[in-house]
PDB file of C-alpha atoms in Angstrom:
ATOM      1  CA  UNK B 205     -72.378 -31.898   0.670  1.00 77.00           C
ATOM      2  CA  UNK B 206     -68.652 -32.489   0.161  1.00 84.00           C
ATOM      3  CA  UNK B 207     -66.141 -33.429   2.831  1.00 92.00           C
ATOM      4  CA  UNK B 208     -62.347 -33.389   2.603  1.00 94.00           C
ATOM      5  CA  UNK B 209     -60.275 -35.488   4.991  1.00 94.00           C
ATOM      6  CA  UNK B 210     -56.501 -35.039   5.215  1.00 96.00           C
ATOM      7  CA  UNK B 211     -54.026 -37.545   6.599  1.00 96.00           C
ATOM      8  CA  UNK B 212     -50.275 -38.070   6.841  1.00 97.00           C
ATOM      9  CA  UNK B 213     -49.137 -35.131   8.931  1.00 97.00           C
ATOM     10  CA  UNK B 214     -46.765 -35.479  11.839  1.00 97.00           C
ATOM     11  CA  UNK B 215     -43.334 -34.727  13.260  1.00 98.00           C
ATOM     12  CA  UNK B 216     -40.257 -35.186  11.083  1.00 98.00           C
ATOM     13  CA  UNK B 217     -36.588 -34.185  11.319  1.00 98.00           C
ATOM     14  CA  UNK B 218     -35.057 -31.690   8.880  1.00 98.00           C
ATOM     15  CA  UNK B 219     -34.210 -33.446   5.629  1.00 98.00           C
ATOM     16  CA  UNK B 220     -36.910 -36.042   6.153  1.00 98.00           C
ATOM     17  CA  UNK B 221     -40.033 -36.811   4.137  1.00 98.00           C
ATOM     18  CA  UNK B 222     -43.784 -36.978   4.614  1.00 98.00           C
ATOM     19  CA  UNK B 223     -46.677 -37.787   2.313  1.00 98.00           C
ATOM     20  CA  UNK B 224     -50.036 -36.092   2.767  1.00 98.00           C
ATOM     21  CA  UNK B 225     -53.277 -37.444   1.329  1.00 97.00           C
ATOM     22  CA  UNK B 226     -56.720 -35.921   0.915  1.00 95.00           C
ATOM     23  CA  UNK B 227     -59.889 -37.861   0.143  1.00 92.00           C
ATOM     24  CA  UNK B 228     -63.019 -36.133  -1.161  1.00 87.00           C
ATOM     25  CA  UNK B 229     -66.469 -37.556  -0.498  1.00 88.00           C
ATOM     26  CA  UNK B 230     -69.980 -36.386  -1.216  1.00 81.00           C
ATOM     27  CA  UNK B 231     -71.910 -35.257  -4.246  1.00 76.00           C
ATOM     28  CA  UNK B 232     -70.010 -33.155  -6.750  1.00 72.00           C
ATOM     29  CA  UNK B 233     -70.434 -33.505 -10.485  1.00 72.00           C
ATOM     30  CA  UNK B 234     -67.066 -32.350 -11.734  1.00 81.00           C
ATOM     31  CA  UNK B 235     -63.881 -31.485  -9.842  1.00 79.00           C
ATOM     32  CA  UNK B 236     -61.617 -29.137 -11.797  1.00 82.00           C
ATOM     33  CA  UNK B 237     -59.147 -27.930  -9.172  1.00 87.00           C
ATOM     34  CA  UNK B 238     -57.424 -29.811  -6.336  1.00 91.00           C
ATOM     35  CA  UNK B 239     -54.482 -28.651  -4.288  1.00 94.00           C
ATOM     36  CA  UNK B 240     -52.713 -27.947  -1.029  1.00 98.00           C
ATOM     37  CA  UNK B 241     -52.285 -24.777   0.998  1.00 98.00           C
ATOM     38  CA  UNK B 242     -50.458 -24.165   4.260  1.00 98.00           C
ATOM     39  CA  UNK B 243     -50.487 -21.645   7.072  1.00 98.00           C
ATOM     40  CA  UNK B 244     -47.745 -21.084   9.623  1.00 97.00           C
ATOM     41  CA  UNK B 245     -48.319 -19.184  12.905  1.00 92.00           C
ATOM     42  CA  UNK B 246     -48.472 -15.450  12.277  1.00 94.00           C
ATOM     43  CA  UNK B 247     -48.428 -15.853   8.497  1.00 96.00           C
ATOM     44  CA  UNK B 248     -51.025 -15.808   5.728  1.00 97.00           C
ATOM     45  CA  UNK B 249     -52.288 -18.988   4.150  1.00 97.00           C
ATOM     46  CA  UNK B 250     -50.308 -19.693   0.992  1.00 97.00           C
ATOM     47  CA  UNK B 251     -50.617 -21.963  -2.021  1.00 96.00           C
ATOM     48  CA  UNK B 252     -48.229 -24.924  -1.943  1.00 98.00           C
ATOM     49  CA  UNK B 253     -49.210 -26.980  -4.994  1.00 98.00           C
ATOM     50  CA  UNK B 254     -52.310 -27.344  -7.162  1.00 96.00           C
ATOM     51  CA  UNK B 255     -53.770 -29.200 -10.136  1.00 93.00           C
ATOM     52  CA  UNK B 256     -55.547 -26.959 -12.623  1.00 88.00           C
ATOM     53  CA  UNK B 257     -57.408 -27.618 -15.903  1.00 77.00           C
ATOM     54  CA  UNK B 258     -55.640 -29.896 -18.363  1.00 70.00           C
ATOM     55  CA  UNK B 259     -53.700 -31.637 -15.572  1.00 82.00           C
ATOM     56  CA  UNK B 260     -51.411 -28.645 -15.273  1.00 92.00           C
ATOM     57  CA  UNK B 261     -49.679 -28.048 -11.953  1.00 95.00           C
ATOM     58  CA  UNK B 262     -48.368 -25.031 -10.115  1.00 96.00           C
ATOM     59  CA  UNK B 263     -45.976 -24.923  -7.162  1.00 98.00           C
ATOM     60  CA  UNK B 264     -44.814 -22.291  -4.735  1.00 97.00           C
ATOM     61  CA  UNK B 265     -41.237 -21.256  -5.483  1.00 98.00           C
ATOM     62  CA  UNK B 266     -40.167 -22.311  -2.001  1.00 97.00           C
ATOM     63  CA  UNK B 267     -41.131 -25.967  -2.585  1.00 98.00           C
ATOM     64  CA  UNK B 268     -40.163 -26.506  -6.229  1.00 98.00           C
ATOM     65  CA  UNK B 269     -37.874 -29.500  -6.597  1.00 97.00           C
ATOM     66  CA  UNK B 270     -38.794 -30.800  -3.141  1.00 98.00           C
ATOM     67  CA  UNK B 271     -42.558 -31.364  -3.219  1.00 98.00           C
ATOM     68  CA  UNK B 272     -44.639 -33.268  -5.769  1.00 98.00           C
ATOM     69  CA  UNK B 273     -48.422 -33.310  -6.116  1.00 97.00           C
ATOM     70  CA  UNK B 274     -50.345 -36.280  -7.516  1.00 95.00           C
ATOM     71  CA  UNK B 275     -53.978 -37.337  -7.821  1.00 91.00           C
ATOM     72  CA  UNK B 276     -56.298 -40.228  -8.543  1.00 84.00           C
ATOM     73  CA  UNK B 277     -59.454 -39.008 -10.264  1.00 74.00           C
ATOM     74  CA  UNK B 278     -61.346 -42.258  -9.787  1.00 75.00           C
ATOM     75  CA  UNK B 279     -60.655 -42.336  -6.060  1.00 75.00           C
ATOM     76  CA  UNK B 280     -61.037 -38.547  -5.870  1.00 82.00           C
ATOM     77  CA  UNK B 281     -57.854 -38.171  -3.867  1.00 90.00           C
ATOM     78  CA  UNK B 282     -54.927 -35.784  -4.046  1.00 93.00           C
ATOM     79  CA  UNK B 283     -51.550 -36.349  -2.402  1.00 97.00           C
ATOM     80  CA  UNK B 284     -48.477 -34.275  -1.643  1.00 98.00           C
ATOM     81  CA  UNK B 285     -45.072 -35.917  -1.390  1.00 98.00           C
ATOM     82  CA  UNK B 286     -42.758 -33.700   0.658  1.00 98.00           C
ATOM     83  CA  UNK B 287     -39.021 -34.357   0.574  1.00 98.00           C
ATOM     84  CA  UNK B 288     -36.003 -32.546   2.023  1.00 98.00           C
ATOM     85  CA  UNK B 289     -38.221 -30.903   4.597  1.00 98.00           C
ATOM     86  CA  UNK B 290     -37.039 -27.739   6.311  1.00 98.00           C
ATOM     87  CA  UNK B 291     -38.082 -26.141   9.618  1.00 98.00           C
ATOM     88  CA  UNK B 292     -39.743 -23.347   7.629  1.00 97.00           C
ATOM     89  CA  UNK B 293     -42.102 -25.952   6.146  1.00 98.00           C
ATOM     90  CA  UNK B 294     -43.727 -26.264   9.579  1.00 98.00           C
ATOM     91  CA  UNK B 295     -47.395 -25.325   9.188  1.00 98.00           C
ATOM     92  CA  UNK B 296     -50.936 -26.600   9.096  1.00 98.00           C
ATOM     93  CA  UNK B 297     -51.548 -28.017   5.626  1.00 98.00           C
ATOM     94  CA  UNK B 298     -55.015 -27.742   4.098  1.00 98.00           C
ATOM     95  CA  UNK B 299     -56.552 -29.629   1.208  1.00 97.00           C
ATOM     96  CA  UNK B 300     -58.676 -27.576  -1.197  1.00 95.00           C
ATOM     97  CA  UNK B 301     -61.097 -28.681  -3.925  1.00 91.00           C
ATOM     98  CA  UNK B 302     -63.054 -26.590  -6.403  1.00 88.00           C
ATOM     99  CA  UNK B 303     -65.679 -27.901  -8.801  1.00 85.00           C
ATOM    100  CA  UNK B 304     -69.191 -27.737 -10.238  1.00 85.00           C
ATOM    101  CA  UNK B 305     -72.437 -29.317  -9.105  1.00 84.00           C
ATOM    102  CA  UNK B 306     -74.784 -30.977 -11.584  1.00 85.00           C
ATOM    103  CA  UNK B 307     -76.630 -27.639 -11.748  1.00 88.00           C
ATOM    104  CA  UNK B 308     -73.549 -25.786 -12.934  1.00 88.00           C
ATOM    105  CA  UNK B 309     -72.863 -24.016  -9.651  1.00 89.00           C
ATOM    106  CA  UNK B 310     -69.225 -23.640  -8.628  1.00 89.00           C
ATOM    107  CA  UNK B 311     -68.306 -24.711  -5.102  1.00 88.00           C
ATOM    108  CA  UNK B 312     -65.126 -24.476  -3.069  1.00 91.00           C
ATOM    109  CA  UNK B 313     -64.258 -26.797  -0.174  1.00 93.00           C
ATOM    110  CA  UNK B 314     -61.554 -26.962   2.502  1.00 95.00           C
ATOM    111  CA  UNK B 315     -60.323 -29.710   4.772  1.00 96.00           C
ATOM    112  CA  UNK B 316     -59.777 -29.249   8.494  1.00 96.00           C
ATOM    113  CA  UNK B 317     -56.001 -29.278   8.106  1.00 97.00           C
ATOM    114  CA  UNK B 318     -53.183 -31.534   9.234  1.00 97.00           C
ATOM    115  CA  UNK B 319     -50.170 -30.403  11.268  1.00 98.00           C
ATOM    116  CA  UNK B 320     -46.679 -30.815   9.820  1.00 98.00           C
ATOM    117  CA  UNK B 321     -43.793 -30.084  12.191  1.00 98.00           C
ATOM    118  CA  UNK B 322     -40.182 -30.161  11.014  1.00 98.00           C
ATOM    119  CA  UNK B 323     -37.826 -30.062  13.984  1.00 96.00           C
ATOM    120  CA  UNK B 324     -34.823 -31.773  15.536  1.00 92.00           C
TER     121      UNK B 324
END
């Protein structure tokens, strides 16, 4: 159906930067929500940044001013630029897409996740 593939994770020192990318493939008529979530060991999965209807964005308070989400609708990709990274940003980051099929059915999809480790 639809597959999401994340890339760009890795090991970075505190204060460094990483850029994550997510590419969507497969049959989906209209994508109306694309974003990033993360989950650290022992913690719940949380919203990091997301595009909503009308190209509006929403960010977690903990990443405002440091992270920036962007997208390319033609390429069906969404990226997350992460600056001034902190050890508490260490987590598995997941791409999420929500949209409608040509039959009007809403579907939600998740990527497999990419590890981001912020450490000296």
